[in-house]
Amino acid sequence: MTQPLADRIRPNKIEDVVGQQHLLGKGKILNRVLSSGHITNMIFYGPPGTGKTTVANIIASITNRTLHKLNATNASVKDIKEIISELDTFMGSNGVLLYLDEIQNFNKKQQQSLLEFMENGKITLIASTTENPYFYIYNAILSRATVFEFKLLTKENIMAALERAIQIAEQDLNHQHIVCGQGVINYIAETSGGDLRKAINTIELAIYSGDVDAQGNVHISLETVKECSQKKIINYDKDGDSHYDILSAFQKSIRGSDPDASLHYLARLVQSGDLISICRRLLVIASEDIGLAYPNAITIVKSCVDAAMQLGFPEARIPLAQAVILLATAPKSNAAIVAIDLAISDINNRDIGDIPLHLKDAHYSGAVKMGRGLEYKYPHSFKNNYVEQQYLPDNLRDAVYYTPGKNKMEDQISQYQHMIKKK
């Protein structure tokens, strides 16, 4: 083959693109835009191998504008200036269509160099990115473009594309048959992580490392495919959008008391090797979502985290799983985070006033003359170690920050508070 199989199977028509039916299906938004023939500035956002480049190439083929392709990982302002120099020539008379791959790698100056020409329509930008555009692309570009999100391909999408890839590969092999053993196509689709490019690269490598029989047919076994695919790729970038998506799903599953989902997202994080993020998030969850409903949770989780940090992977997965199951099945209370956030909000948004004089430090010469600590009542000198007195500043004297949650532990807290404060 002169080209990689992944390039050879790229469809030339929108109808042949696998997946992305929420954008490309009949009557869907991107399909309607293409049918109208009016191509606007677009940003394609989604994981690798989901069809962004393929769709951009199809769009380029149906427009009569001069097509330029740049990859932001190695392009520069000079490359953009060369494209701009064409705009007033015959080549750019109908405007230029610029396909800019990995736009998140362009800095602010590079992105801004396109603005004027996007504004007057001389450049129509189709940009692709694997990172959340709202984090990595400047607002001036976003306001002039429509963001289309490409989703991970389903197992069925990938299996259909693999069958097509095998047919094309057979043509390149002079119609020799490629015979896939039981479970081969299913295994590749299952382990590709929704990335069609990875799936096609795996089958291509398997074709050229498979067994050839006397008739010249290529036989691909499940063992061969496993050797070619090595390890399943998880869509995870420690500094990218997927990092926060997985951590978010991880915490929300624990908060939702679903131990199975919690373990699933823990497994993703374990496979990525991101031990630090797991440990930090577990410590936060122990206070934010369990808190006073099970005060010992943070102590146990801290022990599990310490053990995991000392062990390292792969053994660290065991104490981490213990902590996750504990938190997911524990009673829940967010009273602590709600309380502190309310208190911080008052500090930021209200005139909080001064600390009451009777609470101020009185352990120095002259404090009495300044009225410090004169009316302070020492709680341990009273029944139940409690005496009513004002602790909040005058401006906040009626503020309530902590409201006990509805759980056994905080019910006991409420009862105790009621008991000592009743007159």
Short mmCIF file of N, CA, C and O in Angstrom, two decimals, residues 33-34 37-44 56 59-60 63-69 83-84 87 92 94-100 114-127 141 144-146:
data_model
loop_
_atom_site.label_atom_id
_atom_site.label_comp_id
_atom_site.label_asym_id
_atom_site.label_seq_id
_atom_site.Cartn_x
_atom_site.Cartn_y
_atom_site.Cartn_z
N VAL A 33 -26.34 22.36 6.81
CA VAL A 33 -25.38 23.40 6.41
C VAL A 33 -24.70 23.00 5.11
O VAL A 33 -24.58 23.81 4.17
N LEU A 34 -24.26 21.74 5.00
CA LEU A 34 -23.57 21.29 3.80
C LEU A 34 -24.51 21.26 2.60
O LEU A 34 -24.11 21.60 1.48
N GLY A 37 -24.88 24.59 0.89
CA GLY A 37 -23.72 25.07 0.14
C GLY A 37 -23.09 26.31 0.74
O GLY A 37 -22.08 26.81 0.23
N HIS A 38 -23.65 26.81 1.83
CA HIS A 38 -23.09 28.02 2.48
C HIS A 38 -22.22 27.57 3.65
O HIS A 38 -22.71 27.21 4.72
N ILE A 39 -20.91 27.58 3.42
CA ILE A 39 -19.97 27.09 4.43
C ILE A 39 -19.52 28.25 5.31
O ILE A 39 -19.02 29.27 4.82
N THR A 40 -19.72 28.11 6.61
CA THR A 40 -19.32 29.14 7.57
C THR A 40 -18.11 28.67 8.37
O THR A 40 -17.66 27.53 8.24
N ASN A 41 -17.58 29.55 9.20
CA ASN A 41 -16.47 29.17 10.08
C ASN A 41 -16.94 28.12 11.07
O ASN A 41 -17.99 28.26 11.70
N MET A 42 -16.15 27.06 11.18
CA MET A 42 -16.54 25.94 12.05
C MET A 42 -15.36 25.48 12.88
O MET A 42 -14.20 25.55 12.44
N ILE A 43 -15.67 24.95 14.06
CA ILE A 43 -14.67 24.29 14.89
C ILE A 43 -15.17 22.89 15.20
O ILE A 43 -16.27 22.72 15.76
N PHE A 44 -14.41 21.89 14.80
CA PHE A 44 -14.75 20.49 15.07
C PHE A 44 -14.00 20.06 16.33
O PHE A 44 -12.77 20.06 16.35
N ALA A 56 -13.96 17.45 7.25
CA ALA A 56 -13.35 18.68 6.72
C ALA A 56 -12.93 18.50 5.26
O ALA A 56 -13.12 19.39 4.43
N ILE A 59 -16.00 18.62 3.06
CA ILE A 59 -16.46 20.00 2.90
C ILE A 59 -15.60 20.73 1.87
O ILE A 59 -16.10 21.45 1.00
N ALA A 60 -14.28 20.51 1.94
CA ALA A 60 -13.37 21.16 1.00
C ALA A 60 -13.66 20.75 -0.43
O ALA A 60 -13.54 21.55 -1.37
N THR A 63 -16.69 22.74 -2.12
CA THR A 63 -16.62 24.20 -2.25
C THR A 63 -15.65 24.56 -3.36
O THR A 63 -14.71 23.81 -3.66
N ASN A 64 -15.87 25.69 -3.98
CA ASN A 64 -14.98 26.11 -5.06
C ASN A 64 -13.90 27.06 -4.56
O ASN A 64 -13.30 27.79 -5.33
N ARG A 65 -13.66 27.02 -3.26
CA ARG A 65 -12.60 27.86 -2.70
C ARG A 65 -11.27 27.12 -2.69
O ARG A 65 -11.24 25.89 -2.60
N THR A 66 -10.21 27.87 -2.76
CA THR A 66 -8.87 27.28 -2.66
C THR A 66 -8.66 26.73 -1.26
O THR A 66 -8.89 27.41 -0.27
N LEU A 67 -8.24 25.47 -1.19
CA LEU A 67 -8.07 24.80 0.10
C LEU A 67 -6.62 24.87 0.55
O LEU A 67 -5.70 24.57 -0.21
N HIS A 68 -6.43 25.27 1.81
CA HIS A 68 -5.12 25.23 2.45
C HIS A 68 -5.26 24.40 3.72
O HIS A 68 -6.24 24.55 4.46
N LYS A 69 -4.27 23.57 3.98
CA LYS A 69 -4.26 22.76 5.20
C LYS A 69 -3.03 23.11 6.03
O LYS A 69 -1.92 23.16 5.49
N ILE A 83 -0.72 32.46 3.18
CA ILE A 83 -2.10 32.23 2.75
C ILE A 83 -2.80 33.56 2.51
O ILE A 83 -3.51 33.75 1.52
N ILE A 84 -2.60 34.50 3.44
CA ILE A 84 -3.23 35.82 3.32
C ILE A 84 -2.77 36.53 2.04
O ILE A 84 -3.54 37.24 1.39
N LEU A 87 -4.95 36.19 -1.06
CA LEU A 87 -6.35 36.63 -1.05
C LEU A 87 -6.68 37.61 -2.17
O LEU A 87 -7.81 37.62 -2.66
N GLY A 92 -7.13 33.36 -4.93
CA GLY A 92 -7.99 33.62 -3.78
C GLY A 92 -9.21 34.46 -4.11
O GLY A 92 -9.83 35.04 -3.22
N ASN A 94 -12.20 33.72 -4.91
CA ASN A 94 -13.44 33.26 -4.28
C ASN A 94 -13.28 33.06 -2.76
O ASN A 94 -14.18 32.51 -2.12
N GLY A 95 -12.15 33.52 -2.24
CA GLY A 95 -11.88 33.30 -0.82
C GLY A 95 -11.12 32.00 -0.62
O GLY A 95 -10.98 31.17 -1.53
N VAL A 96 -10.61 31.83 0.55
CA VAL A 96 -9.78 30.67 0.88
C VAL A 96 -10.46 29.86 1.97
O VAL A 96 -11.02 30.42 2.93
N LEU A 97 -10.41 28.55 1.82
CA LEU A 97 -10.88 27.65 2.87
C LEU A 97 -9.64 27.12 3.59
O LEU A 97 -8.80 26.46 2.98
N LEU A 98 -9.52 27.44 4.86
CA LEU A 98 -8.36 27.02 5.64
C LEU A 98 -8.78 25.93 6.62
O LEU A 98 -9.64 26.16 7.48
N TYR A 99 -8.18 24.75 6.46
CA TYR A 99 -8.39 23.69 7.44
C TYR A 99 -7.20 23.70 8.39
O TYR A 99 -6.06 23.41 7.99
N LEU A 100 -7.45 24.03 9.64
CA LEU A 100 -6.40 24.15 10.65
C LEU A 100 -6.58 23.06 11.70
O LEU A 100 -7.49 23.11 12.53
N LEU A 114 -5.88 35.64 12.18
CA LEU A 114 -6.93 35.19 11.26
C LEU A 114 -8.20 36.04 11.35
O LEU A 114 -9.04 35.99 10.45
N LEU A 115 -8.34 36.79 12.43
CA LEU A 115 -9.62 37.43 12.73
C LEU A 115 -10.14 38.35 11.63
O LEU A 115 -11.30 38.26 11.23
N GLU A 116 -9.31 39.25 11.17
CA GLU A 116 -9.76 40.23 10.17
C GLU A 116 -10.32 39.54 8.93
O GLU A 116 -11.35 39.96 8.38
N PHE A 117 -9.68 38.48 8.52
CA PHE A 117 -10.05 37.82 7.27
C PHE A 117 -11.23 36.86 7.46
O PHE A 117 -11.98 36.60 6.53
N MET A 118 -11.42 36.37 8.68
CA MET A 118 -12.64 35.62 9.00
C MET A 118 -13.83 36.58 9.01
O MET A 118 -14.93 36.23 8.58
N GLU A 119 -13.58 37.79 9.51
CA GLU A 119 -14.64 38.80 9.64
C GLU A 119 -15.17 39.21 8.27
O GLU A 119 -16.38 39.33 8.06
N ASN A 120 -14.26 39.45 7.29
CA ASN A 120 -14.72 39.91 5.97
C ASN A 120 -15.01 38.76 5.01
O ASN A 120 -15.37 38.98 3.86
N GLY A 121 -14.85 37.52 5.48
CA GLY A 121 -15.22 36.38 4.66
C GLY A 121 -14.18 35.91 3.68
O GLY A 121 -14.41 34.96 2.92
N LYS A 122 -13.00 36.52 3.68
CA LYS A 122 -11.97 36.10 2.74
C LYS A 122 -11.34 34.77 3.14
O LYS A 122 -10.82 34.04 2.29
N ILE A 123 -11.38 34.48 4.43
CA ILE A 123 -10.94 33.16 4.91
C ILE A 123 -12.10 32.50 5.63
O ILE A 123 -12.70 33.10 6.54
N THR A 124 -12.43 31.29 5.20
CA THR A 124 -13.39 30.47 5.94
C THR A 124 -12.58 29.43 6.70
O THR A 124 -11.84 28.64 6.09
N LEU A 125 -12.71 29.45 8.00
CA LEU A 125 -11.88 28.59 8.85
C LEU A 125 -12.66 27.34 9.25
O LEU A 125 -13.79 27.43 9.74
N ILE A 126 -12.05 26.19 9.02
CA ILE A 126 -12.53 24.94 9.62
C ILE A 126 -11.38 24.44 10.49
O ILE A 126 -10.33 24.05 9.97
N ALA A 127 -11.56 24.51 11.78
CA ALA A 127 -10.50 24.12 12.71
C ALA A 127 -10.93 22.86 13.45
O ALA A 127 -12.12 22.65 13.69
N ILE A 141 -12.20 34.17 18.34
CA ILE A 141 -12.37 33.12 17.32
C ILE A 141 -13.69 32.40 17.54
O ILE A 141 -14.46 32.16 16.60
N ARG A 144 -16.86 33.94 16.22
CA ARG A 144 -17.00 33.99 14.76
C ARG A 144 -17.15 32.61 14.15
O ARG A 144 -17.13 32.45 12.93
N ALA A 145 -17.27 31.58 14.99
CA ALA A 145 -17.35 30.21 14.48
C ALA A 145 -18.41 29.42 15.25
O ALA A 145 -18.80 29.80 16.35
N THR A 146 -18.86 28.34 14.63
CA THR A 146 -19.81 27.43 15.27
C THR A 146 -19.06 26.18 15.70
O THR A 146 -18.30 25.60 14.91
#
